[in-house]
Short mmCIF file of C-alpha atoms in Angstrom, two decimals:
data_model
loop_
_atom_site.label_atom_id
_atom_site.label_comp_id
_atom_site.label_asym_id
_atom_site.label_seq_id
_atom_site.Cartn_x
_atom_site.Cartn_y
_atom_site.Cartn_z
CA UNK F 1 16.85 -21.91 -42.09
CA UNK F 2 19.35 -19.51 -43.74
CA UNK F 3 18.39 -16.06 -44.91
CA UNK F 4 17.37 -15.82 -48.51
CA UNK F 5 19.68 -14.24 -51.07
CA UNK F 6 17.06 -11.99 -52.61
CA UNK F 7 15.49 -9.63 -50.11
CA UNK F 8 12.27 -7.95 -51.02
CA UNK F 9 12.20 -4.22 -50.25
CA UNK F 10 9.87 -3.32 -47.39
CA UNK F 11 7.85 -0.20 -48.19
CA UNK F 12 5.87 1.27 -45.29
CA UNK F 13 2.43 2.69 -46.00
CA UNK F 14 2.79 6.38 -46.87
CA UNK F 15 1.19 8.62 -44.27
CA UNK F 16 0.98 12.10 -45.83
CA UNK F 17 -1.17 13.35 -42.94
CA UNK F 18 1.85 13.14 -40.61
CA UNK F 19 3.92 15.34 -42.94
CA UNK F 20 1.20 17.92 -43.44
CA UNK F 21 0.51 18.12 -39.71
CA UNK F 22 4.21 18.48 -38.89
CA UNK F 23 4.62 21.22 -41.49
CA UNK F 24 1.72 23.22 -40.05
CA UNK F 25 3.13 22.96 -36.52
CA UNK F 26 6.60 24.09 -37.63
CA UNK F 27 5.24 27.09 -39.51
CA UNK F 28 3.05 28.15 -36.58
CA UNK F 29 5.96 27.82 -34.14
CA UNK F 30 8.14 29.93 -36.40
CA UNK F 31 5.47 32.63 -36.70
CA UNK F 32 5.06 32.82 -32.92
CA UNK F 33 8.83 32.97 -32.36
CA UNK F 34 9.22 35.75 -34.93
CA UNK F 35 6.30 37.75 -33.56
CA UNK F 36 7.78 37.66 -30.06
CA UNK F 37 11.48 38.08 -30.76
CA UNK F 38 11.22 40.58 -33.63
CA UNK F 39 8.39 42.55 -32.08
CA UNK F 40 9.50 46.21 -31.90
CA UNK F 41 7.22 46.74 -28.87
CA UNK F 42 9.19 44.28 -26.73
CA UNK F 43 12.37 45.78 -25.35
CA UNK F 44 14.69 42.83 -24.96
CA UNK F 45 17.14 44.99 -23.09
CA UNK F 46 14.59 45.41 -20.29
CA UNK F 47 14.17 41.65 -20.01
CA UNK F 48 17.93 41.18 -19.80
CA UNK F 49 18.15 43.96 -17.23
CA UNK F 50 15.60 42.43 -14.87
CA UNK F 51 16.04 38.70 -15.45
CA UNK F 52 18.54 38.45 -12.58
CA UNK F 53 17.64 41.64 -10.72
CA UNK F 54 17.91 41.25 -6.92
CA UNK F 55 14.21 42.09 -6.40
CA UNK F 56 13.18 39.40 -8.89
CA UNK F 57 15.51 36.83 -7.33
CA UNK F 58 14.13 37.62 -3.86
CA UNK F 59 10.64 37.06 -5.23
CA UNK F 60 11.77 33.82 -6.85
CA UNK F 61 13.24 32.61 -3.58
CA UNK F 62 10.02 33.42 -1.75
CA UNK F 63 7.96 31.59 -4.36
CA UNK F 64 10.12 28.49 -3.93
CA UNK F 65 9.96 28.66 -0.11
CA UNK F 66 6.21 29.25 -0.25
CA UNK F 67 5.65 26.30 -2.58
CA UNK F 68 7.84 23.96 -0.53
CA UNK F 69 6.20 24.90 2.78
CA UNK F 70 2.70 24.60 1.31
CA UNK F 71 3.60 21.24 -0.25
CA UNK F 72 4.93 20.03 3.11
CA UNK F 73 1.77 21.08 4.92
CA UNK F 74 -0.31 19.66 2.09
CA UNK F 75 1.42 16.29 2.23
CA UNK F 76 1.06 15.85 6.00
CA UNK F 77 -2.51 17.11 5.93
CA UNK F 78 -3.27 15.00 2.86
CA UNK F 79 -2.08 11.77 4.51
CA UNK F 80 -4.07 12.60 7.66
CA UNK F 81 -7.22 13.36 5.68
CA UNK F 82 -6.79 10.26 3.51
CA UNK F 83 -6.47 8.06 6.59
CA UNK F 84 -9.53 9.78 8.08
CA UNK F 85 -11.51 9.07 4.94
CA UNK F 86 -10.77 5.34 5.03
CA UNK F 87 -11.07 5.03 8.82
CA UNK F 88 -13.67 2.96 10.65
CA UNK F 89 -15.26 6.03 12.25
CA UNK F 90 -18.11 7.59 10.25
CA UNK F 91 -17.50 10.95 11.94
CA UNK F 92 -13.87 11.03 10.80
CA UNK F 93 -14.89 9.93 7.30
CA UNK F 94 -17.53 12.67 7.01
CA UNK F 95 -15.19 15.31 8.48
CA UNK F 96 -12.52 14.39 5.95
CA UNK F 97 -14.97 14.50 3.08
CA UNK F 98 -16.45 17.82 4.26
CA UNK F 99 -13.02 19.44 4.37
CA UNK F 100 -12.27 18.36 0.82
CA UNK F 101 -15.71 19.52 -0.29
CA UNK F 102 -15.24 22.99 1.21
CA UNK F 103 -11.70 23.58 -0.05
CA UNK F 104 -12.15 22.13 -3.51
CA UNK F 105 -15.49 23.84 -3.93
CA UNK F 106 -14.18 27.38 -3.49
CA UNK F 107 -11.66 29.36 -5.54
CA UNK F 108 -8.13 29.43 -4.15
CA UNK F 109 -8.09 33.16 -4.78
CA UNK F 110 -11.01 33.60 -2.38
CA UNK F 111 -9.28 31.46 0.25
CA UNK F 112 -6.11 33.53 -0.05
CA UNK F 113 -8.09 36.78 0.29
CA UNK F 114 -9.86 35.44 3.39
CA UNK F 115 -6.63 34.39 5.10
CA UNK F 116 -4.95 37.63 4.10
CA UNK F 117 -7.78 39.67 5.59
CA UNK F 118 -8.50 37.55 8.63
CA UNK F 119 -7.79 40.52 10.86
CA UNK F 120 -11.15 41.95 9.76
CA UNK F 121 -12.81 38.90 11.33
CA UNK F 122 -10.63 38.32 14.39
CA UNK F 123 -8.66 41.27 15.65
CA UNK F 124 -6.75 39.05 18.06
CA UNK F 125 -5.63 35.44 17.88
CA UNK F 126 -5.23 34.50 21.52
CA UNK F 127 -3.06 37.21 23.07
CA UNK F 128 -1.56 38.33 19.74
CA UNK F 129 -2.72 40.92 17.25
CA UNK F 130 -3.82 39.09 14.14
CA UNK F 131 -1.91 41.39 11.80
CA UNK F 132 1.33 40.73 13.71
CA UNK F 133 1.00 36.96 13.49
CA UNK F 134 -0.67 36.61 10.13
CA UNK F 135 1.81 38.46 7.93
CA UNK F 136 1.11 38.21 4.19
CA UNK F 137 3.73 35.46 4.02
CA UNK F 138 2.20 33.40 6.85
CA UNK F 139 -1.29 33.91 5.44
CA UNK F 140 -0.02 32.75 2.04
CA UNK F 141 1.59 29.62 3.48
CA UNK F 142 -1.57 28.73 5.40
CA UNK F 143 -3.94 29.37 2.50
CA UNK F 144 -1.83 27.41 -0.01
CA UNK F 145 -1.04 24.60 2.47
CA UNK F 146 -4.65 24.04 3.50
CA UNK F 147 -5.71 24.10 -0.15
CA UNK F 148 -2.96 21.70 -1.15
CA UNK F 149 -4.01 19.34 1.67
CA UNK F 150 -7.47 18.82 0.20
CA UNK F 151 -6.09 17.87 -3.19
CA UNK F 152 -3.31 15.71 -1.76
CA UNK F 153 -5.90 13.87 0.37
CA UNK F 154 -7.65 12.64 -2.78
CA UNK F 155 -4.34 11.67 -4.37
CA UNK F 156 -3.09 9.83 -1.28
CA UNK F 157 -6.44 8.11 -0.79
CA UNK F 158 -6.41 6.80 -4.35
CA UNK F 159 -2.85 5.58 -3.75
CA UNK F 160 -3.76 3.72 -0.56
CA UNK F 161 -6.84 2.16 -2.15
CA UNK F 162 -4.68 0.93 -5.03
CA UNK F 163 -2.65 -1.28 -2.67
CA UNK F 164 -3.81 -4.89 -2.52
CA UNK F 165 -5.80 -5.83 0.61
CA UNK F 166 -3.62 -8.91 1.00
CA UNK F 167 -0.67 -6.65 1.83
CA UNK F 168 -2.38 -5.52 5.04
CA UNK F 169 -3.21 -9.13 5.93
CA UNK F 170 0.39 -10.18 5.39
CA UNK F 171 1.75 -7.30 7.46
CA UNK F 172 -0.69 -7.85 10.33
CA UNK F 173 -0.11 -11.61 10.31
CA UNK F 174 3.60 -10.94 10.86
CA UNK F 175 2.71 -9.04 14.03
CA UNK F 176 2.95 -5.50 12.66
CA UNK F 177 0.71 -2.82 14.15
CA UNK F 178 -1.64 -0.96 11.79
CA UNK F 179 0.59 2.09 12.07
CA UNK F 180 3.74 0.17 11.20
CA UNK F 181 1.99 -1.60 8.31
CA UNK F 182 0.84 1.76 6.95
CA UNK F 183 4.32 3.25 7.17
CA UNK F 184 6.43 0.33 5.98
CA UNK F 185 4.14 -1.61 3.66
CA UNK F 186 1.15 0.42 2.46
CA UNK F 187 2.48 3.96 1.96
CA UNK F 188 5.65 2.92 0.09
CA UNK F 189 3.50 1.00 -2.38
CA UNK F 190 0.89 3.76 -2.53
CA UNK F 191 3.70 6.21 -3.32
CA UNK F 192 4.13 4.67 -6.75
CA UNK F 193 0.56 5.63 -7.57
CA UNK F 194 0.79 8.94 -5.69
CA UNK F 195 3.92 10.46 -7.25
CA UNK F 196 2.70 11.14 -10.82
CA UNK F 197 -0.43 13.11 -9.79
CA UNK F 198 1.44 14.65 -6.85
CA UNK F 199 4.05 15.97 -9.29
CA UNK F 200 1.27 17.56 -11.33
CA UNK F 201 -0.18 18.96 -8.14
CA UNK F 202 3.15 20.50 -7.16
CA UNK F 203 3.47 22.14 -10.55
CA UNK F 204 -0.02 23.59 -10.10
CA UNK F 205 1.03 24.79 -6.67
CA UNK F 206 4.17 26.49 -8.01
CA UNK F 207 1.98 28.49 -10.36
CA UNK F 208 -0.75 29.03 -7.78
CA UNK F 209 1.76 30.82 -5.55
CA UNK F 210 1.41 33.72 -8.00
CA UNK F 211 -2.10 34.27 -6.64
CA UNK F 212 -0.70 35.51 -3.33
CA UNK F 213 0.32 38.69 -5.16
CA UNK F 214 -3.23 39.86 -4.32
CA UNK F 215 -2.31 40.09 -0.65
CA UNK F 216 1.19 41.42 -1.39
CA UNK F 217 2.66 38.03 -0.67
CA UNK F 218 6.09 39.14 -1.93
CA UNK F 219 6.40 36.27 -4.40
CA UNK F 220 7.92 36.30 -7.87
CA UNK F 221 4.84 37.75 -9.54
CA UNK F 222 4.47 40.43 -6.85
CA UNK F 223 8.09 41.44 -7.44
CA UNK F 224 7.59 41.56 -11.22
CA UNK F 225 4.37 43.56 -10.87
CA UNK F 226 5.99 46.04 -8.50
CA UNK F 227 8.72 46.76 -11.02
CA UNK F 228 6.27 46.87 -13.91
CA UNK F 229 4.04 49.38 -12.15
CA UNK F 230 6.96 51.78 -11.86
CA UNK F 231 8.52 51.37 -15.33
CA UNK F 232 5.38 50.28 -17.26
CA UNK F 233 7.22 47.46 -19.09
CA UNK F 234 4.49 45.01 -18.13
CA UNK F 235 4.99 42.43 -20.88
CA UNK F 236 8.77 42.39 -20.44
CA UNK F 237 8.45 41.74 -16.71
CA UNK F 238 5.81 39.08 -17.25
CA UNK F 239 8.28 37.39 -19.61
CA UNK F 240 10.94 37.63 -16.90
CA UNK F 241 8.54 35.92 -14.48
CA UNK F 242 7.48 33.40 -17.13
CA UNK F 243 11.08 32.33 -17.61
CA UNK F 244 11.52 31.61 -13.90
CA UNK F 245 8.19 29.75 -13.59
CA UNK F 246 9.26 27.56 -16.51
CA UNK F 247 12.61 26.89 -14.85
CA UNK F 248 10.87 25.80 -11.64
CA UNK F 249 8.30 23.58 -13.35
CA UNK F 250 10.98 22.01 -15.54
CA UNK F 251 13.09 21.13 -12.50
CA UNK F 252 9.99 19.62 -10.90
CA UNK F 253 9.23 17.51 -13.97
CA UNK F 254 12.77 16.15 -14.04
CA UNK F 255 12.66 15.36 -10.30
CA UNK F 256 9.32 13.64 -10.79
CA UNK F 257 10.76 11.52 -13.58
CA UNK F 258 13.59 10.29 -11.35
CA UNK F 259 11.26 9.70 -8.40
CA UNK F 260 9.01 7.57 -10.59
CA UNK F 261 11.96 5.57 -11.83
CA UNK F 262 13.17 4.91 -8.32
CA UNK F 263 9.70 3.90 -7.10
CA UNK F 264 9.33 1.46 -9.96
CA UNK F 265 11.69 -0.86 -8.03
CA UNK F 266 10.28 -4.35 -8.04
CA UNK F 267 7.76 -3.53 -10.72
CA UNK F 268 8.28 -4.78 -14.23
CA UNK F 269 6.21 -2.40 -16.20
CA UNK F 270 6.44 0.53 -18.52
CA UNK F 271 9.72 1.61 -16.94
CA UNK F 272 11.29 -1.83 -17.26
CA UNK F 273 11.94 -2.43 -13.56
CA UNK F 274 15.06 -0.93 -12.02
CA UNK C 1 -10.91 -29.62 30.63
CA UNK C 2 -7.87 -30.72 32.60
CA UNK C 3 -4.87 -28.39 32.52
CA UNK C 4 -2.51 -31.08 31.27
CA UNK C 5 -4.67 -31.77 28.26
CA UNK C 6 -4.91 -28.09 27.35
CA UNK C 7 -1.15 -27.70 27.55
CA UNK C 8 -0.62 -30.50 25.06
CA UNK C 9 -2.92 -28.81 22.58
CA UNK C 10 -1.24 -26.13 20.44
CA UNK C 11 -4.59 -24.92 19.14
CA UNK C 12 -7.96 -25.31 20.83
CA UNK C 13 -11.14 -23.89 19.37
CA UNK C 14 -14.29 -24.04 21.49
CA UNK C 15 -17.67 -23.22 20.00
CA UNK C 16 -16.29 -20.63 17.58
CA UNK C 17 -18.95 -18.66 15.76
CA UNK C 18 -18.44 -15.97 13.15
CA UNK C 19 -20.91 -14.05 11.06
CA UNK C 20 -20.48 -11.58 8.22
CA UNK C 21 -23.56 -9.36 8.48
CA UNK C 22 -26.47 -11.79 8.20
CA UNK C 23 -24.54 -14.86 7.07
CA UNK C 24 -23.14 -17.15 9.71
CA UNK C 25 -19.92 -18.61 8.29
CA UNK C 26 -18.73 -20.50 11.35
CA UNK C 27 -21.47 -22.25 13.30
CA UNK C 28 -19.77 -23.48 16.42
CA UNK C 29 -16.37 -24.94 15.66
CA UNK C 30 -14.66 -27.26 18.13
CA UNK C 31 -11.17 -28.21 17.13
CA UNK C 32 -7.95 -29.30 18.70
CA UNK C 33 -4.50 -29.46 17.13
CA UNK C 34 -1.74 -31.09 19.17
CA UNK C 35 1.77 -29.74 19.27
CA UNK C 36 3.69 -31.03 16.25
CA UNK C 37 0.54 -32.14 14.48
CA UNK C 38 -0.27 -31.35 10.84
CA UNK C 39 -3.99 -30.83 10.40
CA UNK C 40 -5.38 -30.53 6.90
CA UNK C 41 -8.66 -28.66 6.57
CA UNK C 42 -10.62 -29.70 3.51
CA UNK C 43 -14.07 -28.85 2.25
CA UNK C 44 -15.92 -27.06 -0.51
CA UNK C 45 -15.26 -23.36 -1.13
CA UNK C 46 -17.39 -21.19 1.10
CA UNK C 47 -17.44 -23.79 3.85
CA UNK C 48 -15.56 -21.48 6.24
CA UNK C 49 -12.08 -23.04 6.16
CA UNK C 50 -10.22 -19.82 5.39
CA UNK C 51 -12.33 -17.82 7.83
CA UNK C 52 -11.54 -20.30 10.60
CA UNK C 53 -7.85 -19.99 9.79
CA UNK C 54 -8.07 -16.19 9.90
CA UNK C 55 -9.76 -16.37 13.30
CA UNK C 56 -6.84 -18.34 14.74
CA UNK C 57 -4.53 -15.30 14.42
CA UNK C 58 -7.35 -12.82 14.98
CA UNK C 59 -7.31 -11.41 11.45
CA UNK C 60 -11.06 -11.86 11.92
CA UNK C 61 -12.95 -11.14 15.13
CA UNK C 62 -15.14 -13.94 16.38
CA UNK C 63 -18.70 -13.52 17.62
CA UNK C 64 -18.74 -16.36 20.10
CA UNK C 65 -16.50 -19.07 21.48
CA UNK C 66 -12.83 -19.12 22.30
CA UNK C 67 -9.61 -19.91 20.50
CA UNK C 68 -6.49 -20.79 22.46
CA UNK C 69 -3.02 -21.03 20.96
CA UNK C 70 -0.45 -22.63 23.23
CA UNK C 71 -2.82 -22.18 26.15
CA UNK C 72 -3.34 -18.44 25.57
CA UNK C 73 -6.74 -17.02 24.65
CA UNK C 74 -6.42 -15.33 21.26
CA UNK C 75 -7.64 -11.79 20.69
CA UNK C 76 -9.62 -11.39 23.89
CA UNK C 77 -9.37 -11.16 27.65
CA UNK C 78 -11.93 -12.87 29.78
CA UNK C 79 -13.30 -10.54 32.41
CA UNK C 80 -16.40 -11.55 34.32
CA UNK C 81 -18.80 -13.06 31.83
CA UNK C 82 -17.57 -10.99 28.88
CA UNK C 83 -14.73 -11.22 26.39
CA UNK C 84 -12.92 -7.90 25.93
CA UNK C 85 -10.90 -7.46 22.78
CA UNK C 86 -7.21 -7.12 23.55
CA UNK C 87 -5.21 -3.96 22.93
CA UNK C 88 -3.56 -3.93 19.48
CA UNK C 89 -0.15 -4.33 21.11
CA UNK C 90 -1.22 -7.63 22.66
CA UNK C 91 -2.83 -8.88 19.46
CA UNK C 92 0.37 -8.09 17.55
CA UNK C 93 2.42 -10.02 20.10
CA UNK C 94 0.13 -13.03 19.72
CA UNK C 95 0.18 -12.84 15.92
CA UNK C 96 3.95 -12.59 15.78
CA UNK C 97 4.17 -16.14 17.15
CA UNK C 98 1.80 -17.51 14.50
CA UNK C 99 3.04 -17.73 10.94
CA UNK C 100 0.63 -17.41 8.04
CA UNK C 101 1.01 -18.23 4.36
CA UNK C 102 -1.56 -16.94 1.89
CA UNK C 103 -3.05 -18.25 -1.31
CA UNK C 104 -1.80 -15.23 -3.26
CA UNK C 105 1.62 -15.12 -1.49
CA UNK C 106 1.24 -11.43 -0.55
CA UNK C 107 4.95 -10.75 -0.66
CA UNK C 108 5.81 -7.08 -0.30
CA UNK C 109 6.47 -6.12 -3.95
CA UNK C 110 8.71 -3.15 -3.14
CA UNK C 111 11.20 -5.31 -1.24
CA UNK C 112 13.60 -8.00 -2.37
CA UNK C 113 13.15 -11.59 -1.17
CA UNK C 114 15.72 -10.99 1.57
CA UNK C 115 14.12 -7.70 2.61
CA UNK C 116 10.74 -9.41 2.80
CA UNK C 117 12.17 -11.99 5.19
CA UNK C 118 14.06 -9.56 7.48
CA UNK C 119 11.34 -6.90 7.64
CA UNK C 120 9.26 -8.27 10.52
CA UNK C 121 12.20 -9.59 12.61
CA UNK C 122 13.76 -6.11 12.50
CA UNK C 123 10.62 -3.99 12.88
CA UNK C 124 8.53 -6.23 15.13
CA UNK C 125 11.04 -8.31 17.11
CA UNK C 126 13.65 -5.54 17.04
CA UNK C 127 16.39 -7.97 16.06
CA UNK C 128 19.71 -6.53 14.96
CA UNK C 129 19.90 -6.25 11.18
CA UNK C 130 22.99 -8.47 10.97
CA UNK C 131 21.31 -11.23 12.99
CA UNK C 132 18.10 -10.99 11.00
CA UNK C 133 20.01 -11.11 7.71
CA UNK C 134 22.02 -14.13 8.82
CA UNK C 135 18.89 -15.99 9.81
CA UNK C 136 17.02 -14.92 6.67
CA UNK C 137 19.87 -16.19 4.52
CA UNK C 138 19.67 -19.55 6.26
CA UNK C 139 15.89 -19.66 5.79
CA UNK C 140 16.15 -18.79 2.10
CA UNK C 141 18.68 -21.61 1.77
CA UNK C 142 16.24 -23.92 3.51
CA UNK C 143 13.56 -23.17 0.90
CA UNK C 144 16.17 -23.46 -1.87
CA UNK C 145 16.28 -19.80 -2.88
CA UNK C 146 19.75 -18.63 -1.86
CA UNK C 147 20.37 -17.42 -5.40
CA UNK C 148 17.19 -15.32 -5.43
CA UNK C 149 17.82 -13.36 -2.20
CA UNK C 150 18.14 -10.07 -4.05
CA UNK C 151 15.36 -10.64 -6.55
CA UNK C 152 12.09 -8.73 -6.32
CA UNK C 153 8.85 -10.76 -6.11
CA UNK C 154 7.91 -9.75 -9.67
CA UNK C 155 11.04 -11.54 -10.87
CA UNK C 156 10.10 -14.81 -9.16
CA UNK C 157 7.80 -17.60 -10.26
CA UNK C 158 4.70 -18.28 -8.18
CA UNK C 159 6.33 -21.27 -6.55
CA UNK C 160 9.42 -19.24 -5.66
CA UNK C 161 7.27 -16.42 -4.26
CA UNK C 162 5.38 -18.85 -2.08
CA UNK C 163 8.62 -20.35 -0.77
CA UNK C 164 9.85 -16.85 0.11
CA UNK C 165 6.53 -16.27 1.86
CA UNK C 166 7.09 -19.41 3.92
CA UNK C 167 10.62 -18.25 4.81
CA UNK C 168 9.18 -14.85 5.76
CA UNK C 169 6.69 -16.46 8.14
CA UNK C 170 9.35 -18.75 9.63
CA UNK C 171 11.64 -15.78 10.30
CA UNK C 172 9.40 -14.83 13.24
CA UNK C 173 10.11 -18.23 14.83
CA UNK C 174 6.43 -19.16 14.99
CA UNK C 175 5.15 -22.00 17.15
CA UNK C 176 2.28 -22.54 14.72
CA UNK C 177 1.97 -22.17 10.95
CA UNK C 178 -1.29 -21.47 9.12
CA UNK C 179 -1.46 -22.23 5.40
CA UNK C 180 -4.42 -20.81 3.46
CA UNK C 181 -4.61 -22.79 0.22
CA UNK C 182 -0.88 -22.28 -0.38
CA UNK C 183 -0.82 -23.99 -3.78
CA UNK C 184 -4.18 -22.96 -5.24
CA UNK C 185 -2.79 -19.98 -7.16
CA UNK C 186 0.13 -21.93 -8.62
CA UNK C 187 0.63 -23.42 -12.04
CA UNK C 188 0.43 -27.20 -11.70
CA UNK C 189 4.12 -27.77 -12.34
CA UNK C 190 5.06 -25.42 -9.46
CA UNK C 191 2.90 -27.06 -6.80
CA UNK C 192 5.46 -29.75 -6.00
CA UNK C 193 8.26 -27.43 -4.89
CA UNK C 194 6.00 -25.67 -2.37
CA UNK C 195 4.58 -28.93 -1.01
CA UNK C 196 8.13 -30.27 -0.63
CA UNK C 197 9.06 -27.31 1.58
CA UNK C 198 5.89 -27.79 3.63
CA UNK C 199 6.55 -31.50 4.01
CA UNK C 200 10.08 -30.80 5.27
CA UNK C 201 8.61 -28.34 7.75
CA UNK C 202 6.13 -30.95 8.96
CA UNK C 203 8.95 -33.48 9.34
CA UNK C 204 10.79 -30.96 11.53
CA UNK C 205 7.85 -31.09 13.93
CA UNK C 206 6.16 -27.76 13.13
CA UNK C 207 2.51 -27.55 14.17
CA UNK C 208 0.57 -26.74 11.02
CA UNK C 209 -3.01 -26.11 9.96
CA UNK C 210 -3.25 -26.41 6.19
CA UNK C 211 -6.34 -25.45 4.21
CA UNK C 212 -5.83 -27.39 1.01
CA UNK C 213 -7.29 -29.18 -1.95
CA UNK C 214 -4.13 -31.27 -2.34
CA UNK C 215 -5.36 -34.68 -1.24
CA UNK C 216 -2.00 -36.29 -1.98
CA UNK C 217 -0.33 -33.87 0.44
CA UNK C 218 -3.08 -34.40 3.02
CA UNK C 219 -2.63 -38.15 2.81
CA UNK C 220 1.15 -38.19 2.98
CA UNK C 221 2.10 -35.26 5.20
CA UNK C 222 -1.09 -34.74 7.19
CA UNK C 223 -1.55 -36.41 10.55
CA UNK C 224 -5.23 -35.71 10.54
CA UNK C 225 -7.85 -34.37 8.16
CA UNK C 226 -10.87 -32.33 9.16
CA UNK C 227 -13.71 -31.96 6.68
CA UNK C 228 -15.67 -28.70 6.86
CA UNK C 229 -18.97 -27.97 5.23
CA UNK C 230 -21.38 -25.08 5.72
CA UNK C 231 -19.59 -23.67 8.77
CA UNK C 232 -19.19 -26.84 10.79
CA UNK C 233 -16.58 -29.56 11.04
CA UNK C 234 -18.43 -32.60 9.75
CA UNK C 235 -15.82 -35.16 10.67
CA UNK C 236 -12.13 -35.56 11.26
CA UNK C 237 -9.77 -38.49 11.38
CA UNK C 238 -6.62 -40.15 10.13
CA UNK C 239 -5.99 -39.25 6.46
CA UNK C 240 -6.07 -42.72 4.95
CA UNK C 241 -9.31 -43.72 6.64
CA UNK C 242 -10.98 -40.37 6.01
CA UNK C 243 -10.12 -40.39 2.34
CA UNK C 244 -10.96 -44.04 1.70
CA UNK C 245 -13.83 -44.61 4.16
CA UNK C 246 -15.50 -41.29 4.96
CA UNK C 247 -18.26 -41.69 7.54
CA UNK C 248 -20.59 -38.94 6.45
CA UNK C 249 -22.50 -38.67 3.22
CA UNK C 250 -21.44 -35.02 2.80
CA UNK C 251 -17.77 -36.01 3.03
CA UNK C 252 -18.30 -38.80 0.54
CA UNK C 253 -20.03 -36.46 -1.87
CA UNK C 254 -17.23 -33.90 -1.60
CA UNK C 255 -14.49 -36.45 -2.09
CA UNK C 256 -16.16 -38.07 -5.07
CA UNK C 257 -16.61 -34.65 -6.69
CA UNK C 258 -12.91 -34.02 -6.08
CA UNK C 259 -11.98 -37.31 -7.70
CA UNK C 260 -14.08 -36.74 -10.79
CA UNK C 261 -13.09 -33.06 -11.09
CA UNK C 262 -9.77 -32.83 -9.30
CA UNK C 263 -8.80 -29.35 -8.21
CA UNK C 264 -5.15 -28.96 -9.01
#
């Protein structure tokens, strides 16, 4: 069948709502931009002055280190708790659930304050003075890591449960131990389900590091607040911090995107396989 | 039981019982499969065929009885008058010598066909990667999938996936192969290619237990058919006789149902 000589014009259904909505969004965005950038009360020179200030960069570095350490602890703890929660032992299952219940049921800010002030409860940890061991940094890492673990446990557990039962059968039938099957067969498949929520979780964690400023954790927000309290340019320094938080979360989002693409290996789906 | 007779048997089940909570699924199974024999297990769904198969490589614990493979008690150690479950290490060693093929293939979706086949030889047998790859390539050729070595399971048809699964099981050099309804999840036009691979395997002298609804395969490639119903083996015998002149009424009823409503 050859194409016909006379082609009828195809006219899509007009959708004025789309245009009106878009116009409103553009106008609002413009208003916000103008109110921030043309605001006489914001001294842009101060922002420029502190954006790359050594104190700010030290805080930024600490925030990154803090987030990475807490994420590492959270991941290991999360896998352990997830395995506990699907284990054959009722005691392990209940213990895992209780941990999640306790951590998720209390504000992170409270947990950070408790770890930061643990010396009030125990003056000594073993032979060491609590305040010598539990520096604000160590307390921050512990508080964030333990908190992260509870959330990661739920994410990892959902990932493991998403893997088909037949995969375990196949691995065991080949003579693999449970441990080996978990490491080589189950977790790699669970990872595909784990990475998207884990990426979200890491972004939350990056921002949650700012809470350690309450125990003088030395993070990015602490650094910005310290400067602001001496020069009183609070908004400017918050904008300096905002910029860096956005940089970090953007990098994370990009990394997450590539991780998801790589894990889609063997799966024809939304990402179109490899 | 004389020692010589036990040695000739690749699989021996004695009074095997298995219950899931209140339901007894295996009610005292006695079975013997000689070395090189192809035994087809038939019977209605829920009769315990798959469970029996899963007991042979200890994917399921048994509640009573004994299963020997190649003269070795599977899953347990006899001490005094009790059976003690073996350490996981021992169970893994026993399983690694028994190949299993599943109804739903269960290929590892995050690995290519080749990676699926070399995984257990490398991780369980600790073979060198080069050796495992060489052998896997030969096995994939044997099941006619040389050109699909680097394809992921999701890119393969059901029949191709099942053939990779057979190659994967063979890579462990098993002395016994268990097939759990290997063609039941396949489109009708793909059944033939899988049965052809299994037939070739049988001709090579592999000892096989095949849970199947493929009566044509049972008749042509099977040396013996055992009919299971309600947790017991009702009767067993040579395929042609069993299929044309079943002794028991239950077998007759099952076979006539199969003929009027063939399960493809």
